[in-house]
Amino acid sequence: MTSPRATREELERRLATYVGAAAGPPEVGRDPVDGALVRQWCDALDDRNPAYLDEDAARASTHGGLVAPPAMLQAWVLPGISMSRAAADPENRQRELHALFDAQGYTGVVATNCEQAYDRYLRPGDRVTGHTVIESISGEKATGLGSGYFIDTRTTFRDQHGGQVGWMTFRVLKFKPAAPPAAARERAAPPKPRRLRPALGHDNAWWWDGLRCGELLIQRCKSCGQLRHPPRPMCGACQSTQWDTLASGGRGSVYSFVVMHHPQVPGYEYPLVVVLVDLDEGTRLISNLVGVAPGDVHIGMRVEARIEDVDPELALPLFRRETSAGG
Amino acid sequence: MTTFTLDTSDEIGVARAVGIRDLTFFSRVPHGGGAAVGVVHQAAMAVATGAARTVVCYRALNGRSGQRYSSGISDGPTTSDLIHWSWYMPFGLMTPASWVAMFAQRYMHEFGVTSRDFAQVAVSTRKHAVKNPRAFFHGKPLTFADHQSSRLIVEPLRLYDCCQETDGGCACIVTTADRAGDARHPAAMIRGIAQGAGGDQEVMTSFYRPTISSLPEMDLVARQVYSISGLRPEDVDAAVIYDAFTPIVLWQLESFGFCAAGEARDFVNGGNLELSGRLPSNTHGGQLSEAYVHGMNGVNEGVRLIRGTSCNQPRRNDHVLVTAGVGVPTSAMILGKAA
């Protein structure tokens, strides 16, 4: 068994044999430069340059006739779906090089740079051929994606007369995929946005705990019996700090309401109906009204609460239209 | 120096930048726009007691480009303030427009007020902004139809029921009448000034009072301001009425006794907020149409009205009312002419 270092040396020795080699046979365009493909390209990019699209305007222009967008240079020689079968082509040394990397665990590939230069405009009827050379292969580099090698190729494009019409350099990184960092994993599977959490303290945590136990609680002064919501540590009527709770029946009527449209905050569904409910026990409470179209909500409407889990960690007393006579 | 607790520029930071050396008094007032006149109140008390001779009251905010007021409040240490917001945030009631809309819905229900009445406030205020080169909406009129066709923000409020979000800053100086007499521009005299918080007061969400169709905290401020100044509603010639949202203007007209409870609708429909009306109001364009600087721009407009230098100067200007934020512990003052 060879050490990893020996493996790398062996790999790099083999890589060196590819540098300067033709990537494969010349890439011969399947079709001549033609107006239909130009129009598709322009549609896709919303390019309305009349020199590409309008024969009369092009004739009157400095070009003297229709020309193709220069950035289509490589498009004229792409082999289409057969690209996916090129691995089987024994003459394609670029594929062979990639296979060598794959076998060593450098299975990732990402294009990192591309530059093009144009010698002249292509015109309908031109036939283009690309000649690609593997120009260089870097040493092993540590990157954010994982450790790997950069492969630079240079393609020279020639027309039907052998004249150069442009060139392109292209760089890819072949790499051993590293485990994605936590942040990237989160981006890949964003958590479902949740409603804002209540902040919990001495004066309110018990109320939220009550909801988790299925009870809508109302604070009650132990001294004078006054109910109070939102809760507070002392009775404003008799100054007693002794209190207990009453479980509300959850029934009441709408005292006021709003329908929220903007801004829309993640975790909530809009339009969102927020109701101020007069509970039958006598206290008032803010919550949401669900199952009723916003246009059908009205002040005085009878409603009843059902405690529901809006997410695994938050239960809320959501109101619906009252279904039977309240007690 | 006085400012808002919400201000992001602290007093000594401002002092360093301006080159002020010895600061003998600094104080902050809480609860957002409720502080607009509160900062002047603090300054007046400091000057009256001799704690300071000259006080700068300021408010600056990047309301548009910085932190916006509508993204919810749920982080930070567990304070009583955060526990308060926890009764609303999980249910999505998290914007100033939504808190005001909850009161507005009930007010409309009780007094037969409609969105068209709110439109009156927006349209009359915009008329003033159109002539104010400092206003965001300078030269941009608003029609009744524009208001009624604007999109719903929080029903029953539409876009033009809401003020803007502004990057801006304002300051005013409070000093003794003697010292003011030497200043380059004439001063306005503070005739009456007060702060107030009502019973069962919350910040923007006092939903639990027997009725929510009036403003007990502003009623309290109004009683004090009239009592201190010895003036009555009929003595007030013009007003700067805090207008972060249109309905709150109606409620304050009732608090300050310009009309009875539930009758502000008739008052605004009678053109009374316009220059030719009974109470020319928000002559700078208000926060709806000049800028939202948390009411400090209104304090300065109050001074301009007394000086006679407003872009929309009413004929009578002996006494000008300036109010602060609504739905929060708040403040107001009546300005008059220096003796």
Short mmCIF file of C-alpha atoms in Angstrom, two decimals, chain B:
data_model
loop_
_atom_site.label_atom_id
_atom_site.label_comp_id
_atom_site.label_asym_id
_atom_site.label_seq_id
_atom_site.Cartn_x
_atom_site.Cartn_y
_atom_site.Cartn_z
CA MET B 1 -29.46 67.98 26.36
CA THR B 2 -32.58 65.91 26.04
CA THR B 3 -33.56 63.28 23.55
CA PHE B 4 -35.65 60.14 23.11
CA THR B 5 -34.67 56.84 24.70
CA LEU B 6 -35.04 55.45 21.18
CA ASP B 7 -32.41 57.80 19.78
CA THR B 8 -29.30 56.09 18.49
CA SER B 9 -27.04 59.15 18.89
CA ASP B 10 -26.14 59.53 22.53
CA GLU B 11 -25.80 62.86 24.26
CA ILE B 12 -22.06 62.83 24.79
CA GLY B 13 -21.57 61.63 21.21
CA VAL B 14 -23.49 64.66 19.98
CA ALA B 15 -21.64 66.91 22.42
CA ARG B 16 -18.25 65.65 21.22
CA ALA B 17 -19.23 66.17 17.61
CA VAL B 18 -20.63 69.67 18.14
CA GLY B 19 -17.81 70.72 20.44
CA ILE B 20 -19.92 71.24 23.55
CA ARG B 21 -17.75 70.93 26.66
CA ASP B 22 -19.55 71.12 29.99
CA LEU B 23 -22.92 69.40 30.01
CA THR B 24 -24.80 70.04 33.23
CA PHE B 25 -28.00 68.24 32.32
CA PHE B 26 -28.95 65.29 30.13
CA SER B 27 -32.10 63.29 30.14
CA ARG B 28 -34.10 60.96 27.96
CA VAL B 29 -37.82 60.44 27.54
CA PRO B 30 -39.24 57.00 26.72
CA HIS B 31 -42.04 55.67 24.54
CA GLY B 32 -41.31 56.76 21.00
CA GLY B 33 -43.20 59.75 19.68
CA GLY B 34 -44.76 60.38 23.08
CA ALA B 35 -41.44 62.02 23.90
CA ALA B 36 -41.72 64.72 21.22
CA VAL B 37 -42.84 67.43 23.63
CA GLY B 38 -41.58 65.48 26.65
CA VAL B 39 -38.02 66.41 25.74
CA VAL B 40 -39.02 70.08 25.75
CA HIS B 41 -40.75 69.51 29.10
CA GLN B 42 -37.55 68.10 30.57
CA ALA B 43 -35.59 71.01 29.15
CA ALA B 44 -38.04 73.59 30.51
CA MET B 45 -37.83 72.07 33.99
CA ALA B 46 -34.04 72.06 33.84
CA VAL B 47 -33.97 75.71 32.81
CA ALA B 48 -36.59 76.62 35.42
CA THR B 49 -34.62 74.98 38.23
CA GLY B 50 -31.28 76.33 37.08
CA ALA B 51 -29.89 72.88 36.37
CA ALA B 52 -29.08 74.18 32.90
CA ARG B 53 -29.20 77.56 31.20
CA THR B 54 -29.64 76.36 27.63
CA VAL B 55 -30.87 72.92 26.64
CA VAL B 56 -30.78 71.30 23.20
CA CYS B 57 -33.65 68.90 22.51
CA TYR B 58 -32.97 66.62 19.56
CA ARG B 59 -34.19 63.60 17.69
CA ALA B 60 -32.52 62.02 14.70
CA LEU B 61 -33.29 58.73 13.09
CA ASN B 62 -32.59 56.64 10.03
CA GLY B 63 -36.18 55.52 9.89
CA ARG B 64 -35.92 54.61 6.26
CA SER B 65 -32.40 53.35 5.73
CA GLY B 66 -31.76 52.03 9.23
CA GLN B 67 -33.85 50.00 11.63
CA ARG B 68 -37.50 50.04 10.59
CA TYR B 69 -40.39 49.87 13.03
CA SER B 70 -42.31 46.99 11.60
CA SER B 71 -40.21 43.88 11.93
CA GLY B 72 -41.37 42.72 15.34
CA ILE B 73 -39.77 42.78 18.76
CA SER B 74 -38.70 39.51 20.33
CA ASP B 75 -35.01 39.58 21.16
CA GLY B 76 -32.89 40.93 23.95
CA PRO B 77 -32.90 40.60 27.72
CA THR B 78 -36.28 39.73 29.26
CA THR B 79 -37.52 43.13 30.38
CA SER B 80 -41.04 44.15 31.29
CA ASP B 81 -41.13 45.83 27.88
CA LEU B 82 -40.31 42.58 26.11
CA ILE B 83 -42.86 40.67 28.17
CA HIS B 84 -45.42 43.30 27.13
CA TRP B 85 -44.67 42.79 23.44
CA SER B 86 -44.94 39.05 23.93
CA TRP B 87 -48.73 39.41 24.23
CA TYR B 88 -48.77 40.62 20.62
CA MET B 89 -45.78 39.39 18.60
CA PRO B 90 -46.74 35.68 18.47
CA PHE B 91 -50.10 36.73 17.03
CA GLY B 92 -48.50 38.90 14.37
CA LEU B 93 -49.76 42.20 15.78
CA MET B 94 -46.36 43.80 15.44
CA THR B 95 -46.53 47.08 13.57
CA PRO B 96 -47.44 50.58 14.71
CA ALA B 97 -50.10 50.66 11.99
CA SER B 98 -51.68 47.50 13.40
CA TRP B 99 -51.85 48.83 16.95
CA VAL B 100 -53.47 52.06 15.83
CA ALA B 101 -55.81 50.17 13.48
CA MET B 102 -57.19 48.15 16.42
CA PHE B 103 -58.32 51.38 18.13
CA ALA B 104 -59.47 52.86 14.83
CA GLN B 105 -61.74 49.91 14.04
CA ARG B 106 -63.54 50.27 17.36
CA TYR B 107 -63.75 54.07 17.02
CA MET B 108 -65.31 53.70 13.56
CA HIS B 109 -67.78 51.18 14.94
CA GLU B 110 -68.86 53.37 17.84
CA PHE B 111 -69.17 56.68 16.01
CA GLY B 112 -69.94 55.73 12.41
CA VAL B 113 -66.60 57.07 11.24
CA THR B 114 -65.36 55.83 7.86
CA SER B 115 -62.13 55.66 5.91
CA ARG B 116 -63.38 58.73 4.01
CA ASP B 117 -63.12 60.75 7.21
CA PHE B 118 -59.51 59.62 7.64
CA ALA B 119 -58.90 60.66 4.03
CA GLN B 120 -59.86 64.23 4.94
CA VAL B 121 -56.91 64.39 7.31
CA ALA B 122 -54.48 63.00 4.74
CA VAL B 123 -55.66 65.31 1.98
CA SER B 124 -55.70 68.51 4.03
CA THR B 125 -52.26 67.78 5.45
CA ARG B 126 -50.86 67.10 2.01
CA LYS B 127 -52.09 70.48 0.77
CA HIS B 128 -49.70 72.03 3.27
CA ALA B 129 -46.77 69.78 2.33
CA VAL B 130 -47.19 70.67 -1.32
CA LYS B 131 -46.07 74.22 -0.47
CA ASN B 132 -43.26 73.21 1.90
CA PRO B 133 -39.89 72.77 0.15
CA ARG B 134 -38.61 70.72 3.11
CA ALA B 135 -41.47 68.22 2.81
CA PHE B 136 -40.98 64.83 1.23
CA PHE B 137 -44.26 65.39 -0.62
CA HIS B 138 -43.42 68.95 -1.69
CA GLY B 139 -45.20 69.62 -4.97
CA LYS B 140 -46.99 66.26 -4.89
CA PRO B 141 -50.70 66.70 -4.23
CA LEU B 142 -52.92 63.91 -2.91
CA THR B 143 -56.54 63.55 -3.94
CA PHE B 144 -59.37 62.01 -2.04
CA ALA B 145 -59.50 59.28 -4.69
CA ASP B 146 -55.75 58.64 -4.34
CA HIS B 147 -56.32 57.94 -0.67
CA GLN B 148 -59.34 55.73 -1.19
CA SER B 149 -57.65 53.65 -3.88
CA SER B 150 -54.34 53.24 -2.02
CA ARG B 151 -53.52 49.74 -0.87
CA LEU B 152 -54.63 48.31 2.44
CA ILE B 153 -51.83 48.17 4.99
CA VAL B 154 -53.72 47.00 8.05
CA GLU B 155 -57.47 47.18 7.68
CA PRO B 156 -59.06 49.61 8.26
CA LEU B 157 -55.92 51.66 7.44
CA ARG B 158 -54.72 52.34 3.92
CA LEU B 159 -51.31 53.45 2.71
CA TYR B 160 -52.05 57.17 2.95
CA ASP B 161 -53.36 56.80 6.48
CA CYS B 162 -49.77 56.05 7.46
CA CYS B 163 -46.83 58.40 7.76
CA GLN B 164 -43.60 57.86 5.93
CA GLU B 165 -40.36 56.41 7.16
CA THR B 166 -37.74 59.13 7.14
CA ASP B 167 -34.04 59.65 7.55
CA GLY B 168 -33.94 62.96 9.34
CA GLY B 169 -33.10 64.97 12.40
CA CYS B 170 -34.43 68.03 14.23
CA ALA B 171 -33.40 70.04 17.24
CA CYS B 172 -34.70 72.98 19.17
CA ILE B 173 -33.25 75.04 21.98
CA VAL B 174 -34.93 75.85 25.27
CA THR B 175 -33.58 78.70 27.37
CA THR B 176 -34.70 81.52 29.64
CA ALA B 177 -36.84 84.34 28.28
CA ASP B 178 -33.99 86.77 29.03
CA ARG B 179 -31.43 84.82 27.10
CA ALA B 180 -33.89 84.24 24.24
CA GLY B 181 -34.33 87.99 23.93
CA ASP B 182 -30.71 88.25 22.73
CA ALA B 183 -31.09 85.54 20.09
CA ARG B 184 -31.08 86.22 16.38
CA HIS B 185 -34.61 84.90 15.83
CA PRO B 186 -37.67 85.54 17.95
CA ALA B 187 -38.48 82.81 20.44
CA ALA B 188 -41.77 81.13 21.18
CA MET B 189 -42.81 81.20 24.82
CA ILE B 190 -43.88 77.94 26.45
CA ARG B 191 -47.25 78.81 27.97
CA GLY B 192 -48.14 75.36 29.23
CA ILE B 193 -46.44 72.00 28.92
CA ALA B 194 -47.09 68.56 30.38
CA GLN B 195 -46.55 64.83 30.16
CA GLY B 196 -49.08 62.16 30.97
CA ALA B 197 -49.71 58.44 31.22
CA GLY B 198 -53.21 57.11 31.85
CA GLY B 199 -54.62 54.27 33.91
CA ASP B 200 -53.89 50.76 32.58
CA GLN B 201 -51.43 52.35 30.20
CA GLU B 202 -49.47 50.20 27.78
CA VAL B 203 -47.17 51.25 24.97
CA MET B 204 -49.44 51.39 21.90
CA THR B 205 -51.65 48.53 23.11
CA SER B 206 -53.86 49.89 25.90
CA PHE B 207 -56.62 47.55 24.76
CA TYR B 208 -57.93 46.62 28.19
CA ARG B 209 -59.59 49.82 29.33
CA PRO B 210 -63.38 49.89 29.52
CA THR B 211 -63.42 51.89 26.29
CA ILE B 212 -60.67 52.24 23.69
CA SER B 213 -62.26 55.01 21.64
CA SER B 214 -60.52 57.85 23.41
CA LEU B 215 -57.07 58.71 24.76
CA PRO B 216 -57.07 59.03 28.57
CA GLU B 217 -53.36 59.92 28.57
CA MET B 218 -53.91 62.74 26.08
CA ASP B 219 -57.00 63.90 27.99
CA LEU B 220 -54.76 64.16 31.06
CA VAL B 221 -52.12 66.12 29.16
CA ALA B 222 -54.80 68.44 27.74
CA ARG B 223 -56.22 69.19 31.20
CA GLN B 224 -52.77 70.07 32.49
CA VAL B 225 -51.75 72.18 29.52
CA TYR B 226 -54.93 74.24 29.69
CA SER B 227 -54.67 74.55 33.45
CA ILE B 228 -51.02 75.65 33.43
CA SER B 229 -51.50 78.14 30.60
CA GLY B 230 -54.86 79.44 31.75
CA LEU B 231 -55.98 79.07 28.15
CA ARG B 232 -58.99 77.31 26.68
CA PRO B 233 -59.54 75.50 23.40
CA GLU B 234 -61.00 78.63 21.83
CA ASP B 235 -57.73 80.47 22.53
CA VAL B 236 -55.74 78.07 20.35
CA ASP B 237 -55.25 79.53 16.87
CA ALA B 238 -53.32 76.76 15.14
CA ALA B 239 -51.97 73.33 15.97
CA VAL B 240 -49.36 70.75 15.24
CA ILE B 241 -51.22 67.53 15.94
CA TYR B 242 -49.12 64.39 16.06
CA ASP B 243 -50.07 62.48 12.92
CA ALA B 244 -48.18 59.23 12.53
CA PHE B 245 -51.56 57.91 11.32
CA THR B 246 -54.71 59.77 10.27
CA PRO B 247 -57.19 58.48 12.92
CA ILE B 248 -55.04 59.70 15.79
CA VAL B 249 -55.61 63.29 14.67
CA LEU B 250 -59.35 62.87 15.20
CA TRP B 251 -58.91 61.49 18.70
CA GLN B 252 -56.66 64.37 19.75
CA LEU B 253 -59.13 66.97 18.48
CA GLU B 254 -61.55 65.42 20.96
CA SER B 255 -58.96 65.24 23.77
CA PHE B 256 -58.13 68.93 23.45
CA GLY B 257 -61.77 69.94 23.36
CA PHE B 258 -62.01 71.28 19.81
CA CYS B 259 -65.06 69.08 19.47
CA ALA B 260 -66.99 66.58 21.58
CA ALA B 261 -66.28 62.84 21.74
CA GLY B 262 -67.15 61.18 18.46
CA GLU B 263 -67.55 64.48 16.61
CA ALA B 264 -64.06 64.96 15.22
CA ARG B 265 -65.33 63.50 11.98
CA ASP B 266 -67.59 66.53 11.45
CA PHE B 267 -64.77 68.85 12.50
CA VAL B 268 -62.34 67.55 9.87
CA ASN B 269 -65.00 67.35 7.17
CA GLY B 270 -65.77 71.01 7.77
CA GLY B 271 -62.33 71.97 6.45
CA ASN B 272 -61.29 73.09 9.93
CA LEU B 273 -57.72 71.77 9.62
CA GLU B 274 -57.01 73.91 6.58
CA LEU B 275 -55.58 77.42 6.52
CA SER B 276 -59.00 78.99 6.19
CA GLY B 277 -60.50 76.75 8.88
CA ARG B 278 -61.04 77.03 12.61
CA LEU B 279 -57.76 75.29 13.51
CA PRO B 280 -55.10 75.34 10.79
CA SER B 281 -53.16 72.18 11.60
CA ASN B 282 -49.94 70.54 10.54
CA THR B 283 -49.05 73.46 8.33
CA HIS B 284 -45.66 71.87 7.58
CA GLY B 285 -47.34 68.81 6.10
CA GLY B 286 -47.17 66.81 9.30
CA GLN B 287 -45.53 63.48 9.65
CA LEU B 288 -47.88 62.16 7.02
CA SER B 289 -46.41 64.42 4.36
CA GLU B 290 -43.39 66.41 5.59
CA ALA B 291 -41.33 63.81 7.41
CA TYR B 292 -41.52 61.35 10.27
CA VAL B 293 -39.04 62.70 12.77
CA HIS B 294 -40.99 61.42 15.74
CA GLY B 295 -42.75 64.74 16.27
CA MET B 296 -39.63 66.89 16.69
CA ASN B 297 -40.29 68.44 13.29
CA GLY B 298 -43.69 69.40 14.69
CA VAL B 299 -42.08 71.16 17.66
CA ASN B 300 -40.08 73.26 15.24
CA GLU B 301 -43.16 74.01 13.13
CA GLY B 302 -44.87 75.19 16.30
CA VAL B 303 -42.07 77.71 16.79
CA ARG B 304 -42.30 78.82 13.15
CA LEU B 305 -46.05 79.34 13.50
CA ILE B 306 -45.49 81.66 16.46
CA ARG B 307 -42.75 83.52 14.56
CA GLY B 308 -45.01 83.82 11.54
CA THR B 309 -42.57 82.00 9.26
CA SER B 310 -44.44 78.82 8.35
CA CYS B 311 -44.70 77.92 4.66
CA ASN B 312 -48.44 77.97 5.32
CA GLN B 313 -48.76 80.78 7.81
CA PRO B 314 -52.24 81.27 9.25
CA ARG B 315 -53.38 84.79 9.95
CA ARG B 316 -53.90 84.27 13.67
CA ASN B 317 -51.00 82.83 15.62
CA ASP B 318 -51.14 83.97 19.22
CA HIS B 319 -51.31 80.44 20.60
CA VAL B 320 -50.22 77.21 18.99
CA LEU B 321 -50.80 73.71 20.34
CA VAL B 322 -48.13 71.05 19.74
CA THR B 323 -48.86 67.44 20.64
CA ALA B 324 -46.82 64.25 20.80
CA GLY B 325 -47.27 60.55 20.07
CA VAL B 326 -50.58 58.81 20.58
CA GLY B 327 -51.26 55.48 22.27
CA VAL B 328 -48.20 55.91 24.46
CA PRO B 329 -47.38 57.98 27.53
CA THR B 330 -47.33 61.33 25.85
CA SER B 331 -46.93 65.09 26.11
CA ALA B 332 -48.09 68.41 24.65
CA MET B 333 -47.58 72.15 24.97
CA ILE B 334 -49.11 75.45 24.05
CA LEU B 335 -46.70 78.01 22.65
CA GLY B 336 -47.31 81.72 22.73
CA LYS B 337 -45.51 84.93 21.83
CA ALA B 338 -42.64 86.20 23.95
CA ALA B 339 -43.67 89.12 26.11
#
